[in-house]
PDB file of C-alpha atoms in Angstrom:
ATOM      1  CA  UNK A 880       9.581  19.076 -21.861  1.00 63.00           C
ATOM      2  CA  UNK A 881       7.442  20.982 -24.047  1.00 74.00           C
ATOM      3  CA  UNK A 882       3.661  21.745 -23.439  1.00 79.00           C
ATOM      4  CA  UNK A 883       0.991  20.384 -25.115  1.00 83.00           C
ATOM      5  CA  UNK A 884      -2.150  21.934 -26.925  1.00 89.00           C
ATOM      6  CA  UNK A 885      -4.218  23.876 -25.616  1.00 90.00           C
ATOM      7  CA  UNK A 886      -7.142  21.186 -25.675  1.00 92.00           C
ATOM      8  CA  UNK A 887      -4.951  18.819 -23.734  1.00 91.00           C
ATOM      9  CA  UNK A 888      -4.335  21.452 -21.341  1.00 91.00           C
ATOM     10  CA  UNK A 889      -8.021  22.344 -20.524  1.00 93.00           C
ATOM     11  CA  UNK A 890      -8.825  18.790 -20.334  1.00 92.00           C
ATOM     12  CA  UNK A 891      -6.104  18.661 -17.111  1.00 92.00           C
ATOM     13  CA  UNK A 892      -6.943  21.436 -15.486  1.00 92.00           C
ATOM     14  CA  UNK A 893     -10.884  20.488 -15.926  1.00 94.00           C
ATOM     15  CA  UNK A 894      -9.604  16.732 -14.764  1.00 92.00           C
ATOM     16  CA  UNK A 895      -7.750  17.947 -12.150  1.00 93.00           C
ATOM     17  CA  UNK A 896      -9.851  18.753  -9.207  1.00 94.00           C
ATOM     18  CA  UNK A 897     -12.037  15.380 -10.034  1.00 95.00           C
ATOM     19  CA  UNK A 898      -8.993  13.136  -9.725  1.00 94.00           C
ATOM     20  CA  UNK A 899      -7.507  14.360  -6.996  1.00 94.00           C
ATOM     21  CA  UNK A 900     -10.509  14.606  -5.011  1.00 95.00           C
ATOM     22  CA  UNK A 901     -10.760  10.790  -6.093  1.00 94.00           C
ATOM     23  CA  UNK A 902      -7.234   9.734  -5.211  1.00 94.00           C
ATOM     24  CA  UNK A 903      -7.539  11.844  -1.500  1.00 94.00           C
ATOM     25  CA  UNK A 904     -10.385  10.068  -1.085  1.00 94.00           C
ATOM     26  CA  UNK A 905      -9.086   6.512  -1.810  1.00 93.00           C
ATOM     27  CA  UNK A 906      -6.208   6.752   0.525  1.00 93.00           C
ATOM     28  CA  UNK A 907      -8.376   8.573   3.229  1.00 92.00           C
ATOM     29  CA  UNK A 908     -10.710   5.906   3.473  1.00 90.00           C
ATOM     30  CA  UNK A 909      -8.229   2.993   3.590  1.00 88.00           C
ATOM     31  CA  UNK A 910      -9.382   1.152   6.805  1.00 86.00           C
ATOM     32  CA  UNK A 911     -13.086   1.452   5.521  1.00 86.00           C
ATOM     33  CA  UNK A 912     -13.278   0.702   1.686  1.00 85.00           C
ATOM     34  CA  UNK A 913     -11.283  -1.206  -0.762  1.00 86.00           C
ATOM     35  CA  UNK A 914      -8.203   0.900  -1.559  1.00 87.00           C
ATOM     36  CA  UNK A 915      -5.257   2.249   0.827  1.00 88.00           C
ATOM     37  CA  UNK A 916      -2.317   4.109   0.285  1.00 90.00           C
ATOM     38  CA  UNK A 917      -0.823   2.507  -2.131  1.00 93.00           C
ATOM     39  CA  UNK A 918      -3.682   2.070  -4.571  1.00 93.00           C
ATOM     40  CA  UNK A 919      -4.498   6.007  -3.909  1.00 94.00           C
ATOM     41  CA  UNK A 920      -1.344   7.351  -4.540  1.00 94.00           C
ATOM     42  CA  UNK A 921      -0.901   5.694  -8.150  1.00 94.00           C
ATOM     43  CA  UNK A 922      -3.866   7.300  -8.707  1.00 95.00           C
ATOM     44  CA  UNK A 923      -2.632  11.001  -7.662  1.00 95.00           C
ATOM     45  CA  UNK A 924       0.708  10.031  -9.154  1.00 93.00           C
ATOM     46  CA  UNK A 925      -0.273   9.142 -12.561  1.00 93.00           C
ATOM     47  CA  UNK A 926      -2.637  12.438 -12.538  1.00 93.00           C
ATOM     48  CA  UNK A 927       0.738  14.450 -11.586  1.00 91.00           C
ATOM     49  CA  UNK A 928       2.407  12.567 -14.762  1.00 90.00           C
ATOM     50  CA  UNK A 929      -0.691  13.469 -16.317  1.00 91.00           C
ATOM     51  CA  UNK A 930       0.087  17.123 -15.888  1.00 90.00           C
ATOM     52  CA  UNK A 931       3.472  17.232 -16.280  1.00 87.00           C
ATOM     53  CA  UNK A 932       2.885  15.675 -19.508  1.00 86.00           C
ATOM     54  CA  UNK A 933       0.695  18.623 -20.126  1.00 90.00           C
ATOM     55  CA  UNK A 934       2.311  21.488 -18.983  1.00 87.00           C
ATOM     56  CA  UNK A 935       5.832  20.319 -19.363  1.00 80.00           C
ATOM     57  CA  UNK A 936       8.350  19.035 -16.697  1.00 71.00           C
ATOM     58  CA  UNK A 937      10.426  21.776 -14.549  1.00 73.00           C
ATOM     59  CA  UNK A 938      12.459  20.910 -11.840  1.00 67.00           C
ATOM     60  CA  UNK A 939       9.247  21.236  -9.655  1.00 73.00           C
ATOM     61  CA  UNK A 940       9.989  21.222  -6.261  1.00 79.00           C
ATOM     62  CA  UNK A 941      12.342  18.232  -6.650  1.00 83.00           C
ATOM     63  CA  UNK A 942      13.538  18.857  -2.739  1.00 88.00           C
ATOM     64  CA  UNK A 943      10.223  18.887  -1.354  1.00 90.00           C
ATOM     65  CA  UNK A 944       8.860  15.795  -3.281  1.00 90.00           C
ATOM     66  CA  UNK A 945      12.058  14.070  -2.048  1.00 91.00           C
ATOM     67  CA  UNK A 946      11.261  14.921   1.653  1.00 93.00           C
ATOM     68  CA  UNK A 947       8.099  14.176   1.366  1.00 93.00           C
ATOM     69  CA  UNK A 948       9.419  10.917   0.199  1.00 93.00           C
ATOM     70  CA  UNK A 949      11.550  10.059   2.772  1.00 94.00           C
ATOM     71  CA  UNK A 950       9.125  11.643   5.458  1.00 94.00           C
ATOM     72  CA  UNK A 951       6.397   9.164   4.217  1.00 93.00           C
ATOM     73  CA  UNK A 952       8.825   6.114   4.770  1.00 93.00           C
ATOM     74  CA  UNK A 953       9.974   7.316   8.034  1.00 94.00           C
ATOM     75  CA  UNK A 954       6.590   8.102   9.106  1.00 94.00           C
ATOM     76  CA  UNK A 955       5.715   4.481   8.695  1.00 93.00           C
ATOM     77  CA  UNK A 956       8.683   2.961   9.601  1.00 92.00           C
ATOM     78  CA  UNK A 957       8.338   4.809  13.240  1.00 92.00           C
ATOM     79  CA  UNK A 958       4.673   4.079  13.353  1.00 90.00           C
ATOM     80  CA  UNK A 959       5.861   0.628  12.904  1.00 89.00           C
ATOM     81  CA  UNK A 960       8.590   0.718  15.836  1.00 91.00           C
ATOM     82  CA  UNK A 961       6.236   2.624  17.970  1.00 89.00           C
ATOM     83  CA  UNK A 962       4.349  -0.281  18.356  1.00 84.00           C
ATOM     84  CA  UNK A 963       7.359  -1.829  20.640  1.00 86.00           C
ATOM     85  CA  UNK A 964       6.252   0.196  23.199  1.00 83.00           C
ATOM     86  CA  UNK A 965       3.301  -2.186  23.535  1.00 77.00           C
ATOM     87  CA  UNK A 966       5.195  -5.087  22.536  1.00 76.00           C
ATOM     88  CA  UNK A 967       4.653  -6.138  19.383  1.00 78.00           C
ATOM     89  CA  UNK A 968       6.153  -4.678  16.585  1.00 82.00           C
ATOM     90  CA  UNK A 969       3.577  -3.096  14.260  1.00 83.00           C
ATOM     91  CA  UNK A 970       0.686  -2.987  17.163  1.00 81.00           C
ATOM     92  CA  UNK A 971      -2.097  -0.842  16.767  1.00 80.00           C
ATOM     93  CA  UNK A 972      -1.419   0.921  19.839  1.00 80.00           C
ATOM     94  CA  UNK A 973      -3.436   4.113  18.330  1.00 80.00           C
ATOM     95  CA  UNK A 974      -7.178   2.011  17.841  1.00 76.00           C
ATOM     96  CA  UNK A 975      -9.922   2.718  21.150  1.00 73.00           C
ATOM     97  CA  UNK A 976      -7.312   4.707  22.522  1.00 75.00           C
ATOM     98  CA  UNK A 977      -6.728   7.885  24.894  1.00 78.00           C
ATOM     99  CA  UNK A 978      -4.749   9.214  22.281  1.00 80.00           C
ATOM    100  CA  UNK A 979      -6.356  11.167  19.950  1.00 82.00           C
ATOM    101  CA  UNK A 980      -5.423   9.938  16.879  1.00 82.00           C
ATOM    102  CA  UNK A 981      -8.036   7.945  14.896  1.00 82.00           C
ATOM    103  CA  UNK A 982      -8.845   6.325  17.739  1.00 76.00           C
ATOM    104  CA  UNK A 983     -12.673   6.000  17.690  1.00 77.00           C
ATOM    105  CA  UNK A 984     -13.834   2.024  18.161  1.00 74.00           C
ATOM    106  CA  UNK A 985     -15.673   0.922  14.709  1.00 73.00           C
ATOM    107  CA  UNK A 986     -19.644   0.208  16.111  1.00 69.00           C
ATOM    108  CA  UNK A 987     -20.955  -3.013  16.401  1.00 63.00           C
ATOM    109  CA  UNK A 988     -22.755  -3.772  13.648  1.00 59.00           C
ATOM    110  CA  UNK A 989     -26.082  -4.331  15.309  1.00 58.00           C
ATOM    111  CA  UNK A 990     -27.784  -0.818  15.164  1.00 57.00           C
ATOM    112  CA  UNK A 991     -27.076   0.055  12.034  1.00 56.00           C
ATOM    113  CA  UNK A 992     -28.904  -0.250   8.622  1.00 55.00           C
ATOM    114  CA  UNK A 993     -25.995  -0.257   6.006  1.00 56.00           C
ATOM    115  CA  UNK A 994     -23.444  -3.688   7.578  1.00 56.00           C
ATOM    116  CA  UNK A 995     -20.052  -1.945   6.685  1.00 65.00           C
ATOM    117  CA  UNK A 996     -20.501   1.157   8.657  1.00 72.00           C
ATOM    118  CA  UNK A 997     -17.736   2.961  10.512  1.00 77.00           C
ATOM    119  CA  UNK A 998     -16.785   6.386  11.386  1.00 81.00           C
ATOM    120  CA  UNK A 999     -13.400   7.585   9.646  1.00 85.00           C
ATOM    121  CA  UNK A1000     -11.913   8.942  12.720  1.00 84.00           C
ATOM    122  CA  UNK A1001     -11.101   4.515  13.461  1.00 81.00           C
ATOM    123  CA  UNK A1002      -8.040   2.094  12.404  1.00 81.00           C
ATOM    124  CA  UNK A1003      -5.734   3.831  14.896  1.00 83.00           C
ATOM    125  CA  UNK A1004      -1.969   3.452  13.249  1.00 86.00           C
ATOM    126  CA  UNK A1005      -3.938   1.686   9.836  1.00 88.00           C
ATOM    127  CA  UNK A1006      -4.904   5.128   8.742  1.00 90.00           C
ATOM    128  CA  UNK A1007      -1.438   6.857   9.605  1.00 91.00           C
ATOM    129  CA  UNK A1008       0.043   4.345   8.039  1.00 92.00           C
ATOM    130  CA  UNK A1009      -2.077   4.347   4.903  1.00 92.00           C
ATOM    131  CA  UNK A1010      -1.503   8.125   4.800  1.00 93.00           C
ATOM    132  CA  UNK A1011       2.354   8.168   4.933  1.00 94.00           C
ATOM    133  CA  UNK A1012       2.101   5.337   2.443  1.00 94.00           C
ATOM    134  CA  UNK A1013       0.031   7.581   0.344  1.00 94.00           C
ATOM    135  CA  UNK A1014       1.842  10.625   0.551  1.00 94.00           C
ATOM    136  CA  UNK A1015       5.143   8.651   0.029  1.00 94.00           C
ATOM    137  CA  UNK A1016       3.565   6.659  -3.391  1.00 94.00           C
ATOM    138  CA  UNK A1017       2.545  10.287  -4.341  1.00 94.00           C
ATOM    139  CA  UNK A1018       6.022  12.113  -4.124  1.00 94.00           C
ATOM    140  CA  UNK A1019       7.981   8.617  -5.434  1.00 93.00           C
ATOM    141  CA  UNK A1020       5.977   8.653  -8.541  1.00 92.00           C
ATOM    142  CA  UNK A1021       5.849  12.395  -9.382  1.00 92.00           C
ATOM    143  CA  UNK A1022       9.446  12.261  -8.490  1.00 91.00           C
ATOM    144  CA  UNK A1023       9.900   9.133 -11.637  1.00 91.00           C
ATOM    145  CA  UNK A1024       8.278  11.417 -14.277  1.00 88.00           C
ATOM    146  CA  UNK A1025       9.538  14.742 -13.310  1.00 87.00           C
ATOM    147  CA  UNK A1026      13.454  13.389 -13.741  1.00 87.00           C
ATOM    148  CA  UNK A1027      12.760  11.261 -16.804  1.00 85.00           C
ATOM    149  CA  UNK A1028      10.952  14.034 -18.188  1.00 82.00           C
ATOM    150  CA  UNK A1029      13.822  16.535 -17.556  1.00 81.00           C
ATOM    151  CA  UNK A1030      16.384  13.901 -18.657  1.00 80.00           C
ATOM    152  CA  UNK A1031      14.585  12.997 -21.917  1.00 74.00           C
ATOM    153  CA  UNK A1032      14.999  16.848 -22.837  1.00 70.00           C
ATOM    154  CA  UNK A1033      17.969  17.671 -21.527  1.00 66.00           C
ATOM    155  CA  UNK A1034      19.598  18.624 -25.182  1.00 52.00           C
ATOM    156  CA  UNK A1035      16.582  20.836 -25.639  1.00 55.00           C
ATOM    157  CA  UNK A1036      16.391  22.519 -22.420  1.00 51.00           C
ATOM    158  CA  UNK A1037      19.845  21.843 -20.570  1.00 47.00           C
ATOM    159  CA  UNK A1038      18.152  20.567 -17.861  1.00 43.00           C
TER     160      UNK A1038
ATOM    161  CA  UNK B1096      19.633 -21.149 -28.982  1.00 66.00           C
ATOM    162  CA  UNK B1097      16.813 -23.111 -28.109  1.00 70.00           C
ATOM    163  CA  UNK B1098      14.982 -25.030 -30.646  1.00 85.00           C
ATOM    164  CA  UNK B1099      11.014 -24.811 -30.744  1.00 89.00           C
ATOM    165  CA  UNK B1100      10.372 -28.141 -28.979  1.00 90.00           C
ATOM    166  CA  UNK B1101      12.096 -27.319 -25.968  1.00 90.00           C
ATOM    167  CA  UNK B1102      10.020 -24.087 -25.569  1.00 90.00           C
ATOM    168  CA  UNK B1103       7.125 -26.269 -26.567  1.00 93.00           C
ATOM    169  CA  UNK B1104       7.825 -28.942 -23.273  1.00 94.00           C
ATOM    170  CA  UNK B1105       8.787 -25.924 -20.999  1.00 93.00           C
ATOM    171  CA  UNK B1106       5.167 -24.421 -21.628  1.00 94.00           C
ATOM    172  CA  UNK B1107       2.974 -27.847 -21.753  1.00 95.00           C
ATOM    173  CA  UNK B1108       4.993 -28.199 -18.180  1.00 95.00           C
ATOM    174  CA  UNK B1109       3.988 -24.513 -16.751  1.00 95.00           C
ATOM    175  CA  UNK B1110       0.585 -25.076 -18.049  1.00 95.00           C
ATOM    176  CA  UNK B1111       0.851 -28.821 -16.417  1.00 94.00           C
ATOM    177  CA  UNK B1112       1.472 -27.500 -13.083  1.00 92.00           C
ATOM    178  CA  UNK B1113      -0.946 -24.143 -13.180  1.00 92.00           C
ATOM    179  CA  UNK B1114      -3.676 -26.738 -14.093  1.00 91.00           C
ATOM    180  CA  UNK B1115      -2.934 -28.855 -11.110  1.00 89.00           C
ATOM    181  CA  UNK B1116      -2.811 -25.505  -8.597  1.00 86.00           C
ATOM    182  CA  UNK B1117      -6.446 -24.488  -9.993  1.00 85.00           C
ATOM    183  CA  UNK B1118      -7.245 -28.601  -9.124  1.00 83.00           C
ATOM    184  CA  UNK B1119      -6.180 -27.741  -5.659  1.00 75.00           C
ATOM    185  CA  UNK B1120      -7.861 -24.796  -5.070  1.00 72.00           C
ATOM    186  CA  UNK B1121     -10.400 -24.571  -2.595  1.00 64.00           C
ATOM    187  CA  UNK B1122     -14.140 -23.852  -3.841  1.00 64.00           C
ATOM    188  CA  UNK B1123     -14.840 -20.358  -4.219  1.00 60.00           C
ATOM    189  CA  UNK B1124     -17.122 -19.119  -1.746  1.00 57.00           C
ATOM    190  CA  UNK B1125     -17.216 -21.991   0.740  1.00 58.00           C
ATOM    191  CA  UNK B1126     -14.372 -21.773   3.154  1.00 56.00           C
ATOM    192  CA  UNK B1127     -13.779 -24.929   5.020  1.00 51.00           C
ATOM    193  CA  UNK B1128     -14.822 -27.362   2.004  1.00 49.00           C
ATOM    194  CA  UNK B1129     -11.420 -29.322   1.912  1.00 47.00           C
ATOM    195  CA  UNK B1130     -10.244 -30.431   5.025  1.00 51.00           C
ATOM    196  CA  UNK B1131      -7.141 -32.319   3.713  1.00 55.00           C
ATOM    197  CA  UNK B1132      -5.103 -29.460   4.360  1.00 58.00           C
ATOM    198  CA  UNK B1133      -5.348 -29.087   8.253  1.00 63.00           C
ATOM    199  CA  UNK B1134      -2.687 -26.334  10.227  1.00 63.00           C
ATOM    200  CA  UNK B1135      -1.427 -28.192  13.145  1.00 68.00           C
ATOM    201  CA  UNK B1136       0.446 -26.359  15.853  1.00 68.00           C
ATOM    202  CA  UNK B1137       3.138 -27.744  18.299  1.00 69.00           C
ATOM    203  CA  UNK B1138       3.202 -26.727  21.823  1.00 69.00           C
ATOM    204  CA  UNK B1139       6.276 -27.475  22.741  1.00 70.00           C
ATOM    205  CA  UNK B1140       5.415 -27.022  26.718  1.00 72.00           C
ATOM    206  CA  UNK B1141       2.932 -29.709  27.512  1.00 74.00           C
ATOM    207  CA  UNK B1142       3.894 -31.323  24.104  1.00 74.00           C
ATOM    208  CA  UNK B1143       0.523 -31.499  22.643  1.00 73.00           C
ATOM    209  CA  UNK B1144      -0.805 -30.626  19.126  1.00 71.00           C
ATOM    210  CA  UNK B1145      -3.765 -28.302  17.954  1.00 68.00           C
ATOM    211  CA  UNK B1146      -4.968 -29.455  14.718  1.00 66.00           C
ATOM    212  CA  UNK B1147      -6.977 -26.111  12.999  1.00 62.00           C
ATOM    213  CA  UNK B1148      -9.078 -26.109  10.272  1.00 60.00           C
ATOM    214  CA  UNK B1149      -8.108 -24.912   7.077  1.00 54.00           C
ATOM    215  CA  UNK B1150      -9.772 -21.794   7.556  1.00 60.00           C
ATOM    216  CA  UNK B1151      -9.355 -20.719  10.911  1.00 61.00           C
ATOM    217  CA  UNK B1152      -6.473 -18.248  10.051  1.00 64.00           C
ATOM    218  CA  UNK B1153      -9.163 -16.668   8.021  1.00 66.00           C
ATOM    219  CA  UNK B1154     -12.006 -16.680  10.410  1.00 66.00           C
ATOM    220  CA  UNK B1155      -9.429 -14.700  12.875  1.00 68.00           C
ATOM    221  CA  UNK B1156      -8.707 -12.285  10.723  1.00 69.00           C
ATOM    222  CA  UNK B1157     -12.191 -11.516  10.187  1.00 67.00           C
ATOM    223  CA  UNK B1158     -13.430 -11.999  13.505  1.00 67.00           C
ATOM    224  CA  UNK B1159     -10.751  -9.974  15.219  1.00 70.00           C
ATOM    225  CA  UNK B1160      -9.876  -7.365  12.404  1.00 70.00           C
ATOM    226  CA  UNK B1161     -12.542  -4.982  13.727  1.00 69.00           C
ATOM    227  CA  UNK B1162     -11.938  -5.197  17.041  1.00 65.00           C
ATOM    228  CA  UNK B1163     -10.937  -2.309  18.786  1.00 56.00           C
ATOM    229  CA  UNK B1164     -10.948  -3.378  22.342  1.00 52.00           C
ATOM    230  CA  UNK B1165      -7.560  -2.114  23.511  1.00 50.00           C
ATOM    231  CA  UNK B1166      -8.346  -2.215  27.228  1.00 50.00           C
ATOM    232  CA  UNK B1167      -7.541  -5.724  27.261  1.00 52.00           C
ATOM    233  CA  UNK B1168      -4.751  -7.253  29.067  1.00 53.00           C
ATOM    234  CA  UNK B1169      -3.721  -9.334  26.347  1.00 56.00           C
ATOM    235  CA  UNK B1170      -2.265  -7.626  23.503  1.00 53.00           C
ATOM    236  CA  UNK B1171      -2.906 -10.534  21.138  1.00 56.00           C
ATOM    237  CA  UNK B1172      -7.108 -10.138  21.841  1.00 58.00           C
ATOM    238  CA  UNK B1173      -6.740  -6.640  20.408  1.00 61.00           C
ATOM    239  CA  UNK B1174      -7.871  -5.924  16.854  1.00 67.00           C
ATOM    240  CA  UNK B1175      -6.939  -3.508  14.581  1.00 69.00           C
ATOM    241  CA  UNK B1176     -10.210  -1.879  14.384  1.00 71.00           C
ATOM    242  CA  UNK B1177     -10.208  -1.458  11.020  1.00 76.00           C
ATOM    243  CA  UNK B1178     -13.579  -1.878   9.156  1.00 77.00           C
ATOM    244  CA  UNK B1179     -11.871  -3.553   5.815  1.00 79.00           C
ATOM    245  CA  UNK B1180     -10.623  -6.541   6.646  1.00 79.00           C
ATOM    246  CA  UNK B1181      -7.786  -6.543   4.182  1.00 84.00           C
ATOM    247  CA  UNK B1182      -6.206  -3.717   4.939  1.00 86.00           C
ATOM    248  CA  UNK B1183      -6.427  -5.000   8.213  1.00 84.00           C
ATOM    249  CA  UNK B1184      -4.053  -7.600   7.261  1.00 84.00           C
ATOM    250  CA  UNK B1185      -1.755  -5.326   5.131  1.00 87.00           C
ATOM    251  CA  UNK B1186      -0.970  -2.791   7.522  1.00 87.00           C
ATOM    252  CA  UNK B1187      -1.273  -4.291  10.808  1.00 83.00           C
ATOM    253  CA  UNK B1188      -1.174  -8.170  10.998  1.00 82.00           C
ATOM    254  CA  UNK B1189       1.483  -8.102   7.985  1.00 84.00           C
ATOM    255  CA  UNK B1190       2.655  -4.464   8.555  1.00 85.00           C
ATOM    256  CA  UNK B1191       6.185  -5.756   8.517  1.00 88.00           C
ATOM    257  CA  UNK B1192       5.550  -6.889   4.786  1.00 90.00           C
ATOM    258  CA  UNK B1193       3.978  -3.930   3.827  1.00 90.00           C
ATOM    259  CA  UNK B1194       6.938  -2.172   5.495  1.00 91.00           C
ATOM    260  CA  UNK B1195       9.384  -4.163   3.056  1.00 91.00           C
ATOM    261  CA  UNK B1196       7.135  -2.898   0.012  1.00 91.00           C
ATOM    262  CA  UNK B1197       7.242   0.742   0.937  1.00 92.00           C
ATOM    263  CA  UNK B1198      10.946   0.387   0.996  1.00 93.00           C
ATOM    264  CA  UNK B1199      11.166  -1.615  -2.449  1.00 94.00           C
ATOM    265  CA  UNK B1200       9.383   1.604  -4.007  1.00 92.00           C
ATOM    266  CA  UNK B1201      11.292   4.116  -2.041  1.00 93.00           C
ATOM    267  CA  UNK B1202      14.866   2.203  -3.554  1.00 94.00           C
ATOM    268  CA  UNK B1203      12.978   2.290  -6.611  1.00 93.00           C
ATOM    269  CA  UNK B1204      12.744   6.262  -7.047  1.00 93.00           C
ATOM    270  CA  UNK B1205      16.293   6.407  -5.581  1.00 92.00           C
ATOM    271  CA  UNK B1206      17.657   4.444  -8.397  1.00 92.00           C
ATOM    272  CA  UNK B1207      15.664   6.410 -10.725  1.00 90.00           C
ATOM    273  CA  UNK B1208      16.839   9.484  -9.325  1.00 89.00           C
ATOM    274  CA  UNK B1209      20.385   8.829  -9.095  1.00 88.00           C
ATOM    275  CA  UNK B1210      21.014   6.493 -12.462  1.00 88.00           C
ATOM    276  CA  UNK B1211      18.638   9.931 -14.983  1.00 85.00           C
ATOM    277  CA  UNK B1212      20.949  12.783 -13.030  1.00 77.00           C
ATOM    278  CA  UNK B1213      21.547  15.188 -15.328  1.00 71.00           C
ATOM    279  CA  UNK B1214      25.142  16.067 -15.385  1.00 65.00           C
ATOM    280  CA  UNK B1215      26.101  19.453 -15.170  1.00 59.00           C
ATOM    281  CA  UNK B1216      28.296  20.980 -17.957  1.00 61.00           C
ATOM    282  CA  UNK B1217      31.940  20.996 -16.920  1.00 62.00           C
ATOM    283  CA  UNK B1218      33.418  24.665 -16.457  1.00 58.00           C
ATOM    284  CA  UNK B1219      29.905  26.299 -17.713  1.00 53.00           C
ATOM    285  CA  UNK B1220      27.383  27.640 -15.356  1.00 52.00           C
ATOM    286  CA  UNK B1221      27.467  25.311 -11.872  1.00 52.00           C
ATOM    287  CA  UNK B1222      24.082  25.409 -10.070  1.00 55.00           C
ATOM    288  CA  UNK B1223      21.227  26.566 -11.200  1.00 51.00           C
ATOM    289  CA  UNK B1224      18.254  24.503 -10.450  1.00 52.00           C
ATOM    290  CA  UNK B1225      17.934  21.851  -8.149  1.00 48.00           C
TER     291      UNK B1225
END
């Protein structure tokens, strides 16, 4: 794929930092504020379309977004099964924990000013799970644009 | 094909029933306001019934989806300890849908992968990039 003008392509790399920073955030803070994985990753994802569309598609790192891929689903899928261990498939055996892995109780809501407070380090297997999602949504749709990019130009280019 | 009036039915009868789901819906803002639509659970055991309110799925959810008390013996008295209450429900209550979408995206970007392959010329250079 060819690259754009050069207006285009100070516009992404001025958007760049700002979006991503956005999306990391989104998915980060899952188990606190409206958002998750899911919703975070479109938003990284269509910024990597974004500059692909900018810059032109390559065959950029099409292993690593592919194991990323597959990593994210496996990560959740064994987060998931973990929970047997306790039981119950898909229990939060991570939340007020020994294990140090978000495992910090959220506060009762008594001594604090602002109702919806909670430290980030809390959801237990929620936030792992939100950021293999995440990571997963990121690679998946990066993954979309880069091949239909390269296979919309593949006369041009050869691939 | 079809002629107009057909299409014309098939849409006054979608619209017919989407009007009488928004008739049925409960009031915005006040949970518990119809209580024509009670959950009742069977114990099969002692053979006894449990009617619930309407609602009471939703007042577990939110009473329980912060909850992080994991020192309890019973596993179902554990929440999530998640402060937002949806996601609460996405990944943990109903992590086994949420599973099911993960792996409806990740067939997704297979298919996508494997039906815009780019063949490689026949005797020319093999290789090259992945």
């Amino acid at each position: 794929m060819e690259r754009m003008s050069p207006v285009v392509r100070t516009v992404v790399k001025i958007a760049f930092a700002p979006m991503f920073a956005f999306g990391a955030y989104i998915i980060l803070h899952g188990h606190l504020t409206p958002g998750g994985g899911f919703q975070g990753g479109a938003i990284i994802g269509s910024l990597m379309a974004l500059y692909l569309v900018a810059f032109g598609a390559t065959a950029w790192k099409k292993k690593l977004l592919s194991g990323l891929e597959s990593g994210g689903l496996l990560v959740f899928i064994g987060t998931g099964i973990l929970g047997l261990v306790s039981g119950l498939m898909f229990y939060n055996f991570l939340a007020d924990s020994d294990i140090p892995i978000f495992n910090e109780a959220v506060p009762t809501m008594l001594g604090y000013t602002h109702s919806n407070w909670a430290p980030l380090w809390t959801g237990g297997t929620i936030s792992v799970m939100n950021l293999a999602v995440g990571i997963e949504v990121i690679a998946g749709l990066t993954l979309i644009v880069i091949t239909m990019g390269l296979f919309a130009f593949e006369g041009k280019e050869g691939g | 094909m079809i002629n107009n009036g057909f299409k014309l039915a098939a849409l006054l009868l979608l619209a017919g029933f989407l009007t009488f789901a928004v008739w049925n819906l409960r009031e915005f803002g006040e949970p518990g306001e119809k209580a024509d639509n009670d959950v009742v659970l069977y114990n099969a055991e002692d053979n006894t019934t449990l009617t619930l309110d309407r609602t009471a799925m939703d007042d577990f959810m939110l009473d329980h989806s912060q909850d992080g008390s994991s020192t309890d013996e019973d596993v179902l008295e554990n929440g999530p300890s998640a402060n937002n209450a949806v996601t609460a429900v996405v990944f943990d209550y109903r992590g086994f849908d949420t599973m099911g979408e993960a792996t409806v995206l990740f067939a997704a970007v297979s298919g996508v992968l494997v039906s815009l392959r780019i063949a490689l010329p026949p005797k020319e250079k093999k290789g090259g990039d992945a």
